[in-house]
Each structure stands twice: as structure tokens, then as C-alpha cells.
PDB file of C-alpha atoms and ligand atoms in Angstrom:
ATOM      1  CA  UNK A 170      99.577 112.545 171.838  1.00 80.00           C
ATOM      2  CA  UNK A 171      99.949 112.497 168.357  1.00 92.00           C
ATOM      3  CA  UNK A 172     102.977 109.551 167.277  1.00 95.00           C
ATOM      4  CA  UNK A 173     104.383 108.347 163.849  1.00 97.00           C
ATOM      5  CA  UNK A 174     101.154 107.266 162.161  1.00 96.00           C
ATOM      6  CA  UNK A 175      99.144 110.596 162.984  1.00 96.00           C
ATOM      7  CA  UNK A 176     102.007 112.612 162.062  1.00 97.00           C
ATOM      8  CA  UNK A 177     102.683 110.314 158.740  1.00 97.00           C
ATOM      9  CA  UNK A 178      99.226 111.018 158.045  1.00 96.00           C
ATOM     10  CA  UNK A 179      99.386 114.796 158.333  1.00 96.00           C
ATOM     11  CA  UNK A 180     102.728 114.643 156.103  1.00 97.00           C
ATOM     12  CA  UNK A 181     101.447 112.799 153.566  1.00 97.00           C
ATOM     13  CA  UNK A 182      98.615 114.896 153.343  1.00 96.00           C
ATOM     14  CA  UNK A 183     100.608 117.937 153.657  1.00 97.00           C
ATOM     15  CA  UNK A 184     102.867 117.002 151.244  1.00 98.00           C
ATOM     16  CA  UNK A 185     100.497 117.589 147.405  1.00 98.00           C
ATOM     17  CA  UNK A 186      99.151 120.778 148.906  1.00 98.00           C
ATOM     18  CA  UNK A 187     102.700 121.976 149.819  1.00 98.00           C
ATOM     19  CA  UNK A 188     104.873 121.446 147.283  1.00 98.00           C
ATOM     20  CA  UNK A 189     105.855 124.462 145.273  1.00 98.00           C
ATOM     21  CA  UNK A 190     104.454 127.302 146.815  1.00 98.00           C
ATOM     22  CA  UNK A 191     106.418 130.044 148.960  1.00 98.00           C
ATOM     23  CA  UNK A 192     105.554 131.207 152.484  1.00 98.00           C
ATOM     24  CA  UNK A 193     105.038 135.310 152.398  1.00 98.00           C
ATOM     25  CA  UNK A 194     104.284 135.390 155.796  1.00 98.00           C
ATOM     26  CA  UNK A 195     104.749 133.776 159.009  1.00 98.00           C
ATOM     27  CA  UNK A 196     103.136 135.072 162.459  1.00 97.00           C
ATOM     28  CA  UNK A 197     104.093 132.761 165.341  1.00 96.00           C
ATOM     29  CA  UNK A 198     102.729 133.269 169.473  1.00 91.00           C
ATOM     30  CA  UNK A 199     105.351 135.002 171.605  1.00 88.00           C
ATOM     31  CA  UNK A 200     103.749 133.880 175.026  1.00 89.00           C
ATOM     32  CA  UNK A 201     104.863 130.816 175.564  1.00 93.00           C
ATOM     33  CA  UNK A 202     107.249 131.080 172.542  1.00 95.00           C
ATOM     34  CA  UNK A 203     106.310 128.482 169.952  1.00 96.00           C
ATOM     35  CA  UNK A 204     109.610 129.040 168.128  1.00 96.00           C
ATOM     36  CA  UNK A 205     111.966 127.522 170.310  1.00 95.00           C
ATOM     37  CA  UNK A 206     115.963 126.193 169.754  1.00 93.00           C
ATOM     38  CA  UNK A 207     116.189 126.586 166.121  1.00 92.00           C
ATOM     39  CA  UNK A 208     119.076 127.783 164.781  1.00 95.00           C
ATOM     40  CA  UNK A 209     117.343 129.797 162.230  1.00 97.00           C
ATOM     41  CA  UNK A 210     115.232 132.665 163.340  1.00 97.00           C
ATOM     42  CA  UNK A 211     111.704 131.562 161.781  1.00 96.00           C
ATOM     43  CA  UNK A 212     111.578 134.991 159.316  1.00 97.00           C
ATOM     44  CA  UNK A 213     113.873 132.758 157.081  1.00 97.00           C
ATOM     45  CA  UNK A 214     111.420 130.740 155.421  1.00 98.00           C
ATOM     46  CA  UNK A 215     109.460 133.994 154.406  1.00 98.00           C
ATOM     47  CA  UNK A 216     110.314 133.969 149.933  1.00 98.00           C
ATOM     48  CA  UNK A 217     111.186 130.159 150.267  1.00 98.00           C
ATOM     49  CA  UNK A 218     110.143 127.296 148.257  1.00 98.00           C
ATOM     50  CA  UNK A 219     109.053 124.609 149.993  1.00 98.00           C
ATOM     51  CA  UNK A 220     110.213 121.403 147.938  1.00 98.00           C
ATOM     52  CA  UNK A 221     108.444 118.255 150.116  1.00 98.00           C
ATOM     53  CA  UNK A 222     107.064 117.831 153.710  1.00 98.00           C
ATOM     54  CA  UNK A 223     107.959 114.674 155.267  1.00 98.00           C
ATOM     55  CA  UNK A 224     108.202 113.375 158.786  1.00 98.00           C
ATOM     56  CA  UNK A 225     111.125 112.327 160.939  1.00 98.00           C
ATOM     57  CA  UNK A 226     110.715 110.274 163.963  1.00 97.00           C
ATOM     58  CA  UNK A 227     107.302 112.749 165.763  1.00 97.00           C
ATOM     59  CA  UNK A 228     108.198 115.524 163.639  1.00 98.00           C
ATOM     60  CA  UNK A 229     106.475 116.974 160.805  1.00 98.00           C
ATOM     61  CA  UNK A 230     109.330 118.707 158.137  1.00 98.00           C
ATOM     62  CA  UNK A 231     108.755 121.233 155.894  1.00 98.00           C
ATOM     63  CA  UNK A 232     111.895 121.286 153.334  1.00 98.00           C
ATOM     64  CA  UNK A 233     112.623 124.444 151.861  1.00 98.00           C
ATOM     65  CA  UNK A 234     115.493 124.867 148.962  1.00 95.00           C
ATOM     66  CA  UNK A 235     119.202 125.355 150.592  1.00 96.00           C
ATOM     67  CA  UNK A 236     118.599 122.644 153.157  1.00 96.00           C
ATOM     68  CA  UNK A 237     116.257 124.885 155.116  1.00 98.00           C
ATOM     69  CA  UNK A 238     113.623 122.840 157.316  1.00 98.00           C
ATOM     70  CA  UNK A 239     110.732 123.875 159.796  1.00 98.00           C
ATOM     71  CA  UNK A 240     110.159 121.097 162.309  1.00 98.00           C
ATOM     72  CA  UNK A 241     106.868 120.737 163.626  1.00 98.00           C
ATOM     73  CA  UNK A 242     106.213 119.016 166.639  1.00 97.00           C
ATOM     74  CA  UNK A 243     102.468 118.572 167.871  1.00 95.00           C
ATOM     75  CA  UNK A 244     103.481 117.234 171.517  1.00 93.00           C
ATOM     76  CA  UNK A 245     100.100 116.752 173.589  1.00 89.00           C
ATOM     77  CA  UNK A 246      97.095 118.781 171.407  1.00 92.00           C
ATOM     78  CA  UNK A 247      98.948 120.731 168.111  1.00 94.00           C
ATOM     79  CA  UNK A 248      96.850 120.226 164.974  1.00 94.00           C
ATOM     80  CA  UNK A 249      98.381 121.734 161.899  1.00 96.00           C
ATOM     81  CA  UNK A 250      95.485 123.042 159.794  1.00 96.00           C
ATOM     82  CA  UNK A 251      95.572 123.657 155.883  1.00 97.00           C
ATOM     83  CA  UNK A 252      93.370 126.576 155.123  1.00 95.00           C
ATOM     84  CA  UNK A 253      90.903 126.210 157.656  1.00 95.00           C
ATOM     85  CA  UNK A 254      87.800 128.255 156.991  1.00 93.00           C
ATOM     86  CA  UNK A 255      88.051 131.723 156.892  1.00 91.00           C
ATOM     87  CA  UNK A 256      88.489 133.641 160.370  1.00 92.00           C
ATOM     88  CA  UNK A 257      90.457 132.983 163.674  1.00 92.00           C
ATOM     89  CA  UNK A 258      90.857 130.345 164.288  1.00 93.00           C
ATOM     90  CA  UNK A 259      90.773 128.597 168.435  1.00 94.00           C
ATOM     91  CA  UNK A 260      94.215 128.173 169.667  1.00 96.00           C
ATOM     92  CA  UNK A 261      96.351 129.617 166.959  1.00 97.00           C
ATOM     93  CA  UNK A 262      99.605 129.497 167.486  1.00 97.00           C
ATOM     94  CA  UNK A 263     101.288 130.101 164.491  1.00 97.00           C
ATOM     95  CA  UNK A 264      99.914 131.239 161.157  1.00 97.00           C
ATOM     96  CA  UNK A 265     101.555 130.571 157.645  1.00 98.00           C
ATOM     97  CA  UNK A 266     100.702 132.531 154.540  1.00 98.00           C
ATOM     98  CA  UNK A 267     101.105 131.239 151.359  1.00 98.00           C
ATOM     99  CA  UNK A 268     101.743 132.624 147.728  1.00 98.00           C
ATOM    100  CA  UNK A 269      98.230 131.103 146.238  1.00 97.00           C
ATOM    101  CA  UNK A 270      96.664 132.610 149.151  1.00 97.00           C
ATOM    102  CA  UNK A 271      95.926 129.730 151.089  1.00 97.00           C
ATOM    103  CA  UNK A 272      97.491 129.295 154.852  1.00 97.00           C
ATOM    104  CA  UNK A 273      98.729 126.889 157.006  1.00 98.00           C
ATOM    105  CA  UNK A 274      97.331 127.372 160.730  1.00 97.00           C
ATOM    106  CA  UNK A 275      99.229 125.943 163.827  1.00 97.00           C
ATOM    107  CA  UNK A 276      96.465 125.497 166.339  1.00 96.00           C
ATOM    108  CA  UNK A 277      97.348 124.147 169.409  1.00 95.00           C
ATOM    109  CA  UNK A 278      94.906 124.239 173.190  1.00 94.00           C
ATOM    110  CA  UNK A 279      97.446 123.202 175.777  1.00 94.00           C
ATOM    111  CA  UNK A 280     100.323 125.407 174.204  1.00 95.00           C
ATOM    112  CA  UNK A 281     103.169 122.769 174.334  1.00 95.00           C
ATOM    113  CA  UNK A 282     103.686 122.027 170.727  1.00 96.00           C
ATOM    114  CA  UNK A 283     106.960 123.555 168.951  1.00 97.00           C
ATOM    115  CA  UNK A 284     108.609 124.660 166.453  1.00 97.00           C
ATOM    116  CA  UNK A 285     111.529 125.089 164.699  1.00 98.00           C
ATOM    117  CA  UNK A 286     113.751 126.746 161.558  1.00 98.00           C
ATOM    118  CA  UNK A 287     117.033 124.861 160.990  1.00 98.00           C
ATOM    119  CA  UNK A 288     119.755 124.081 158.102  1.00 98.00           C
ATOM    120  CA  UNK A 289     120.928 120.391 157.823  1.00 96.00           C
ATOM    121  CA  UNK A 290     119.922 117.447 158.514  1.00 96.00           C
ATOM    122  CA  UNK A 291     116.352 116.588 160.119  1.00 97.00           C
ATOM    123  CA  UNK A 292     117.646 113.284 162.201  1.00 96.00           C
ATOM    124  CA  UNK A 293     120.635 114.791 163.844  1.00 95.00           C
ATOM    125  CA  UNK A 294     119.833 117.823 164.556  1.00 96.00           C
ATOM    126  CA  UNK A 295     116.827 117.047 166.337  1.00 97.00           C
ATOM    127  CA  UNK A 296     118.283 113.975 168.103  1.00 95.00           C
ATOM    128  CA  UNK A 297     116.156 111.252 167.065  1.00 97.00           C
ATOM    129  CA  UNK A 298     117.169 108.126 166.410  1.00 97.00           C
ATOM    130  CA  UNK A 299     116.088 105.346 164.147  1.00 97.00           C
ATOM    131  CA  UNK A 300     112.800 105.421 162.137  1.00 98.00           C
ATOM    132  CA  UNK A 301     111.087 102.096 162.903  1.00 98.00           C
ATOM    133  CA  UNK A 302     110.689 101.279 159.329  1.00 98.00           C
ATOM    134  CA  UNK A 303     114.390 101.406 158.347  1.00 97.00           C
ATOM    135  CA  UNK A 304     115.656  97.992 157.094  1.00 97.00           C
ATOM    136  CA  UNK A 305     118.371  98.496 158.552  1.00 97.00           C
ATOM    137  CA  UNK A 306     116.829  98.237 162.063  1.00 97.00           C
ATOM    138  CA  UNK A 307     116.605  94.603 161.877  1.00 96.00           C
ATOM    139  CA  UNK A 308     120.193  94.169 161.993  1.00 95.00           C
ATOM    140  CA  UNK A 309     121.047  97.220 164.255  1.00 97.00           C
ATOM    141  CA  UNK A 310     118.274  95.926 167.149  1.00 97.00           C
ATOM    142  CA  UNK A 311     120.312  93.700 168.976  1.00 96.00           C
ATOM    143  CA  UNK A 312     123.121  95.762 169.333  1.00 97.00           C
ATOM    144  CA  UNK A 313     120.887  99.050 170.097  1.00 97.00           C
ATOM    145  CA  UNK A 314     119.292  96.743 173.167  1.00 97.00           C
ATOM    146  CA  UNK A 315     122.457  94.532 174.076  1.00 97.00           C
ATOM    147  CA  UNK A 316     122.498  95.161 178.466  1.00 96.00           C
ATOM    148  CA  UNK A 317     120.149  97.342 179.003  1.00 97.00           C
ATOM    149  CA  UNK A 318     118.027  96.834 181.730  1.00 97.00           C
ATOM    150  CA  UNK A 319     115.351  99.776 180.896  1.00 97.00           C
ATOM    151  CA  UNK A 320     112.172  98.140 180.480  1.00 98.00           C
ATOM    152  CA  UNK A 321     111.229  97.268 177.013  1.00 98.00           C
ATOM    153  CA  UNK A 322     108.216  99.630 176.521  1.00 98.00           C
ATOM    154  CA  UNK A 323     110.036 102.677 178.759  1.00 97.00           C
ATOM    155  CA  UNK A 324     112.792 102.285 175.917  1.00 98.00           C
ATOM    156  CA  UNK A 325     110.477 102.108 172.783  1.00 98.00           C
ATOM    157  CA  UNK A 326     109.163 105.465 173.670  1.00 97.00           C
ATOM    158  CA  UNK A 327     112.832 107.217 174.409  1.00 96.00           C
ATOM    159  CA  UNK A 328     113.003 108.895 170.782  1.00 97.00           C
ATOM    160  CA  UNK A 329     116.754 108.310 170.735  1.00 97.00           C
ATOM    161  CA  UNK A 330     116.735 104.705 170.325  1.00 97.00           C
ATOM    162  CA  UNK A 331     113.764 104.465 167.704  1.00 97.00           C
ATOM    163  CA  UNK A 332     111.795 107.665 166.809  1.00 97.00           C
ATOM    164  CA  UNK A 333     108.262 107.871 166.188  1.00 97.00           C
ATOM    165  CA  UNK A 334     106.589 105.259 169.060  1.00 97.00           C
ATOM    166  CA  UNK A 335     104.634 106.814 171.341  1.00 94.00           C
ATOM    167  CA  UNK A 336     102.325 105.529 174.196  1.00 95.00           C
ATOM    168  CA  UNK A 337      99.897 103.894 172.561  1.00 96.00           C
ATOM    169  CA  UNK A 338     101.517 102.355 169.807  1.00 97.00           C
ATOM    170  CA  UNK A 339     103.956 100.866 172.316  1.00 98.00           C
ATOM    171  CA  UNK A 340     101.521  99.362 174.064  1.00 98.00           C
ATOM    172  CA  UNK A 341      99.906  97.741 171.089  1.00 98.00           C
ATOM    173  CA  UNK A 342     102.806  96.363 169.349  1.00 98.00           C
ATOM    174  CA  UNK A 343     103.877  94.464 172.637  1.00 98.00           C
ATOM    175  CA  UNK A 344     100.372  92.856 173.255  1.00 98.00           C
ATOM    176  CA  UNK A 345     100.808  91.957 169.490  1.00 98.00           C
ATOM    177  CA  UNK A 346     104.112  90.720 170.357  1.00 98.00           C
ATOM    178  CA  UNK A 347     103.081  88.909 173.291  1.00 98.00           C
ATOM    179  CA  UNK A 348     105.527  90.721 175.616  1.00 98.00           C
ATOM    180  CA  UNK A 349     105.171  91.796 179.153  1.00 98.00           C
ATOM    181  CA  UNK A 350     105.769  95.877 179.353  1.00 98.00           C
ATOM    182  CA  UNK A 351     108.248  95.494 182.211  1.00 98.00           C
ATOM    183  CA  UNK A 352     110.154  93.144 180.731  1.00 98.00           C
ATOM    184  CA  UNK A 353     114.098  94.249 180.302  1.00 98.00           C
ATOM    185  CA  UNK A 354     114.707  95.264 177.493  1.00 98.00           C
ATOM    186  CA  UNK A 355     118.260  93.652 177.301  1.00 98.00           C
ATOM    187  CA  UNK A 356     116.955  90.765 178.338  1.00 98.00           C
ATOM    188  CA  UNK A 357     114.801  90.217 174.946  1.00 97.00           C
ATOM    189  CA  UNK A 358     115.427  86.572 172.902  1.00 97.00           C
ATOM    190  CA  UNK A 359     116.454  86.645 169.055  1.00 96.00           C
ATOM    191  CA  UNK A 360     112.408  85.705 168.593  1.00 97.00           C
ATOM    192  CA  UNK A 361     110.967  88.498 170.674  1.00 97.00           C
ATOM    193  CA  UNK A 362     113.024  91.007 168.936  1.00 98.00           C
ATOM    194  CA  UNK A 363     111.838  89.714 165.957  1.00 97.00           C
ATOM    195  CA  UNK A 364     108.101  89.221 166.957  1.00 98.00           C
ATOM    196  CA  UNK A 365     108.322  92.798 168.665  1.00 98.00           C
ATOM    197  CA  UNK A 366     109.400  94.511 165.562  1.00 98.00           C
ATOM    198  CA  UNK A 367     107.309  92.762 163.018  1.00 98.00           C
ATOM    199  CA  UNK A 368     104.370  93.626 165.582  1.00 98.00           C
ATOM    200  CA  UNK A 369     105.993  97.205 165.707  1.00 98.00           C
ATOM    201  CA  UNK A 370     105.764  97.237 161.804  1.00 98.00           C
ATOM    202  CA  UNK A 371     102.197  95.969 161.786  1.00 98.00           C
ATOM    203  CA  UNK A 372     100.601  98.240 164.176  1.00 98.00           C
ATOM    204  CA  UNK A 373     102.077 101.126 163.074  1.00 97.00           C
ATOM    205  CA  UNK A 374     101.209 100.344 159.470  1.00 97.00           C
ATOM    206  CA  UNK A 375      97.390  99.761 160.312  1.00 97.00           C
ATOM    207  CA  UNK A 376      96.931 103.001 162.034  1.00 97.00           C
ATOM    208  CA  UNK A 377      98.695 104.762 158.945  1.00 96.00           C
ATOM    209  CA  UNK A 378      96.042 103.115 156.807  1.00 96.00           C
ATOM    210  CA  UNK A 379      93.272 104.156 159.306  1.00 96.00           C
ATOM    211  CA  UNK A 380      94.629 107.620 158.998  1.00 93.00           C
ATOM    212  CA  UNK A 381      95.841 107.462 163.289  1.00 94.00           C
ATOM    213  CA  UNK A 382      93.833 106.823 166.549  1.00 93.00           C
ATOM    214  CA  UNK A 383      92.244 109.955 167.444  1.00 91.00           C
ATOM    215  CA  UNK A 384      92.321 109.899 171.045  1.00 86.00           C
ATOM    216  CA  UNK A 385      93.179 113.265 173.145  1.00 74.00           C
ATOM    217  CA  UNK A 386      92.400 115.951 170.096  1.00 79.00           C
ATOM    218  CA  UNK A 387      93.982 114.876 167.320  1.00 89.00           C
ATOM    219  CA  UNK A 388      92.735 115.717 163.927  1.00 91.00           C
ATOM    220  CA  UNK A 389      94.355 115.292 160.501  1.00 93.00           C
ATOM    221  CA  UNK A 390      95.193 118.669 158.183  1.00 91.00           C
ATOM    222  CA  UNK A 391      91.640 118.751 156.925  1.00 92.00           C
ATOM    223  CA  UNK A 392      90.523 118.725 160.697  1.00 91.00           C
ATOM    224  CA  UNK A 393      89.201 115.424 160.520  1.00 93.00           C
ATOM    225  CA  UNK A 394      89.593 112.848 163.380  1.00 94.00           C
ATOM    226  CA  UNK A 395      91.270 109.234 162.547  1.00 94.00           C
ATOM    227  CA  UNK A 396      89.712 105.804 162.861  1.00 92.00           C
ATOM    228  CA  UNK A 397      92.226 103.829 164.207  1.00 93.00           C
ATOM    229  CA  UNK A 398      91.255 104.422 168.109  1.00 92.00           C
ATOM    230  CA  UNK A 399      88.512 101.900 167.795  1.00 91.00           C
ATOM    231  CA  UNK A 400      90.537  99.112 166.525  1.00 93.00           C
ATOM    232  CA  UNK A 401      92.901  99.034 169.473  1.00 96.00           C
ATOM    233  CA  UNK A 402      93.650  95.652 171.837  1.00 97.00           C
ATOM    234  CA  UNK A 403      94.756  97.079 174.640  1.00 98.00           C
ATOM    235  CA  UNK A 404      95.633 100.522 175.046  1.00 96.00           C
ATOM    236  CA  UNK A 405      92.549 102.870 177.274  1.00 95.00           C
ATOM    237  CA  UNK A 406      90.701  99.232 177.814  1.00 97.00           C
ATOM    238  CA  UNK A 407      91.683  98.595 181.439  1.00 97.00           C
ATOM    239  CA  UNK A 408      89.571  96.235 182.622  1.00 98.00           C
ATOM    240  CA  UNK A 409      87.913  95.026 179.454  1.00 98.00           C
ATOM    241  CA  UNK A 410      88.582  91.045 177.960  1.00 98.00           C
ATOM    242  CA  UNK A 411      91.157  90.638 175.659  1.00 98.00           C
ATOM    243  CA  UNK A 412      89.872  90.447 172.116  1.00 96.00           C
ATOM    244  CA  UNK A 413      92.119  87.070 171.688  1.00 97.00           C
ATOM    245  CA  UNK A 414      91.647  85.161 175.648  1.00 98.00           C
ATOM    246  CA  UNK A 415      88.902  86.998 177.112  1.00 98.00           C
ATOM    247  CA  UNK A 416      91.250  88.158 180.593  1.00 98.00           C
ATOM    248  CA  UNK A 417      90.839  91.283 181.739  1.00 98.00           C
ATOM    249  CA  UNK A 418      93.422  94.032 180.519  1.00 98.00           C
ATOM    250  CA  UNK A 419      95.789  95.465 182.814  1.00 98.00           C
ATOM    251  CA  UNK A 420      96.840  98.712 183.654  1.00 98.00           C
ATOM    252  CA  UNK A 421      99.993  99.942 185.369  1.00 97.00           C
ATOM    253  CA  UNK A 422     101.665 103.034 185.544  1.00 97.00           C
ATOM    254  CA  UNK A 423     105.609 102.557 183.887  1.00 95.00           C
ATOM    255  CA  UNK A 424     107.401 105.815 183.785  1.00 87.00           C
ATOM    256  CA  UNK A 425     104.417 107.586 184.753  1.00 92.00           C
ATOM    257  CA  UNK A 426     102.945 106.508 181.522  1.00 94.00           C
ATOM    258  CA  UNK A 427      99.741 104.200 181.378  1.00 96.00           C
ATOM    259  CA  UNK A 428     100.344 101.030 180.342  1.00 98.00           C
ATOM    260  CA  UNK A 429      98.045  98.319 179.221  1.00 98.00           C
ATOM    261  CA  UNK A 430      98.602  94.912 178.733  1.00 98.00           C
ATOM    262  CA  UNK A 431      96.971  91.397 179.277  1.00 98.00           C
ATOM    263  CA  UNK A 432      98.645  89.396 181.508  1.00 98.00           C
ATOM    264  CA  UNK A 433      97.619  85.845 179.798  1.00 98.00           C
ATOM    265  CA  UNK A 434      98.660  86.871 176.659  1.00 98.00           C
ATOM    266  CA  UNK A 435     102.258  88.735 177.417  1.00 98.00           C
ATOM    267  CA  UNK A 436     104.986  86.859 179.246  1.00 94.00           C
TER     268      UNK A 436
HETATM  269 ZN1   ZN B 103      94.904  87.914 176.270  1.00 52.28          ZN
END
């Protein structure tokens, strides 16, 4: 499933190709709906500027003038295509035109991605909490994990405490961390907050710069896959050493997620 660094990457690719051109035309799947819970019906962006595309926590945002934003989120398979080649393409979903004549195709196999037309703010209306790179995390982290007994990587991937950490990223940054996946969250020390969100930081950082882990079927807007799924410790390597102590990797099943870790290395 796509997290915060393949959706950053999409964005930020998104964002040059975007910027200043109106949608004339917008033809979205009925069955399953891929519109779903916006408060705008999705005809509203049709004559709209878009001014920037950005992400918030998993979501991709296109920002139209007025406050007007389309959230985009991939879920399991979505892969938001600029001008693909011409023809159908597989799995459309949803199909944007554009005034230069380009389009922006919503592709998506399993049919669980979504979208949505909104006024207002991105963060609160889509209920996400705070972005992991926010300074202001640092300070907020103790108080956001103070007697909670959830363990630590079950809460990292609820998107109300910090949005944008999915499966595999959680399970990187706490082998980086040197953190046990059970572990309560509440029951963190002042250094393994610290170590967890500098790890955090890190891991999501690298993947950015790898342009994502391409595991599943993600691809970026040009339909290319990312290289970041061959540089990771400990996520899909049950059973394989650990790059840093050689003991076999773990893997347990934490709210009926996957979850890798080596047991030498996290305490
Ligand atoms: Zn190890």
C-alpha cells in the first residue's frame, strides 16, 4: 500500500505538471463509487484552476482557487497516471481532462482507492492527524503517547495520531529504532521517543529520495516503479539475517498486519 513517501513522490511530481491548468472534464466509475463522502459533488472542479498539489498525511491534494480540494487516496493498488499513452487505459477509474489537452488517469485493479471534492481545510476534514515531519511533533509526542497501552507500531499506523506511516515504514523505523513492535506505546522512555522519531524521519526521508518501495503495484505518475523496496532491513524478509547481527528476522501478525522485526536488535 502506497504510504507518505510514495504519495510525496507522486505529489511532487504532480505538482510542475499541474499547476495552472483547468480541469474541463472529469469522468469518475459509478460501480463501486470512487467519489465517496465529499462534500462537494466532483462536477465542481470542472473550469477550476488548480493552484498546487500537495499531500496530507496518505492523501494526494489537488488545490483548486476558493479553497476547493480533490483528495486522492490510493489505498491498496490506485496509481494516478499523468497522460498515459493514448487509449484506455487497465483499471480506470476516474479520468481527468485538462485544458492543454493532457489528462490525469485514476487507475486502480482492486477498486478500493477514493476520492474526494471538498472546501476547507485538507487535515481536518479528512481526520488525519500530525504529519511526521512537523517540528512541532517533537514536543507534542509525549503527550500524544502519555498511557496508552496500544502497541507502539499498531499506533504509528492509526492515521489520527501521525498521518502518513503505513506498514512498512513502521516496521522499518522501529528496527532502526531498535524497538520491539509490541512494545506499549505509553510505555516508551524520553530516548526511544527520540530514537523512534529520528528513525521515523530517516526512513521516511530515504524512501522519498528513492522515489518509494514499490512493493504490491505501486508506480509513480510517469508509471514507473520506485527503488526503495530493495533497501529495506526488515520488512517482507522473514526469515532472512539481519543486515546489522546476522539473526533471523521475525514475523508476527499485530493487528492483522505483518510485522517484521529482529529480535536481537529490538528490545
Ligand atoms: Zn539484528
Amino acid at each position: 500500500m502506497p504510504e507518505l513517501p510514495e504519495v510525496e513522490t507522486i505529489a511532487r511530481d504532480l505538482a510542475p505538471l499541474l499547476r495552472g491548468r483547468r480541469v474541463v472534464s472529469v469522468h469518475a466509475a459509478r460501480q463501486p463509487p470512487v467519489f465517496v463522502g465529499g462534500s462537494l459533488a466532483p462536477r465542481t472542479i470542472v473550469g477550476r484552476r488548480i493552484r498546487d498539489v500537495s499531500r496530507t498525511g496518505k492523501f494526494i491534494i489537488v488545490e483548486f482557487d476558493e479553497e476547493v480540494r480533490l483528495a486522492v487516496h490510493l489505498r491498496m493498488t490506485g496509481n494516478l497516471l499523468f497522460n498515459p499513452p493514448a487509449g484506455p487505459v487497465r483499471y480506470t477509474r476516474a479520468t481527468f481532462g485538462l485544458d492543454n489537452g493532457a489528462r490525469l488517469v485514476f487507475a486502480d485493479v482492486r477498486k478500493f482507492g477514493r476520492m474526494r471534492v471538498f472546501r476547507g481545510d485538507a487535515r481536518a476534514t479528512l481526520g488525519v492527524g500530525i504529519d511526521p515531519f512537523a517540528p512541532e511533533l517533537d514536543a507534542r509526542l509525549a503527550e500524544l503517547v502519555r498511557g496508552r497501552r496500544t502497541p507502539v507500531k499498531s499506533w504509528l499506523l492509526d492515521q489520527r495520531h501521525i498521518a502518513g506511516v503505513g506498514n512498512i515504514y513502521a516496521c522499518e523505523a522501529l528496527y532502526y529504532a531498535g524497538v520491539r513492535p509490541k512494545k506499549r506505546v505509553g510505555k516508551l522512555s524520553l530516548r526511544e521517543r527520540a530514537m523512534l522519531l529520528t528513525a521515523l524521519r530517516r526512513v521516511l526521508h530515504k524512501a522519498i529520495r528513492h522515489r518509494g518501495s514499490s512493493v504490491d503495484d505501486y508506480v509513480d505518475a510517469e508509471g514507473k516503479a520506485g527503488r526503495f523496496q530493495n533497501s529495506l532491513a526488515v520488512y517482507g524478509r522473514a526469515g532472512m539475517p539481519c543486515r546489522r547481527c546476522g539473526t533471523l528476522i521475525r514475523r508476527i501478525v499485530l493487528a492483522q498486519r505483518g510485522t517484521f522485526y529482529c529480535p536481537t536488535c529490538q528490545v
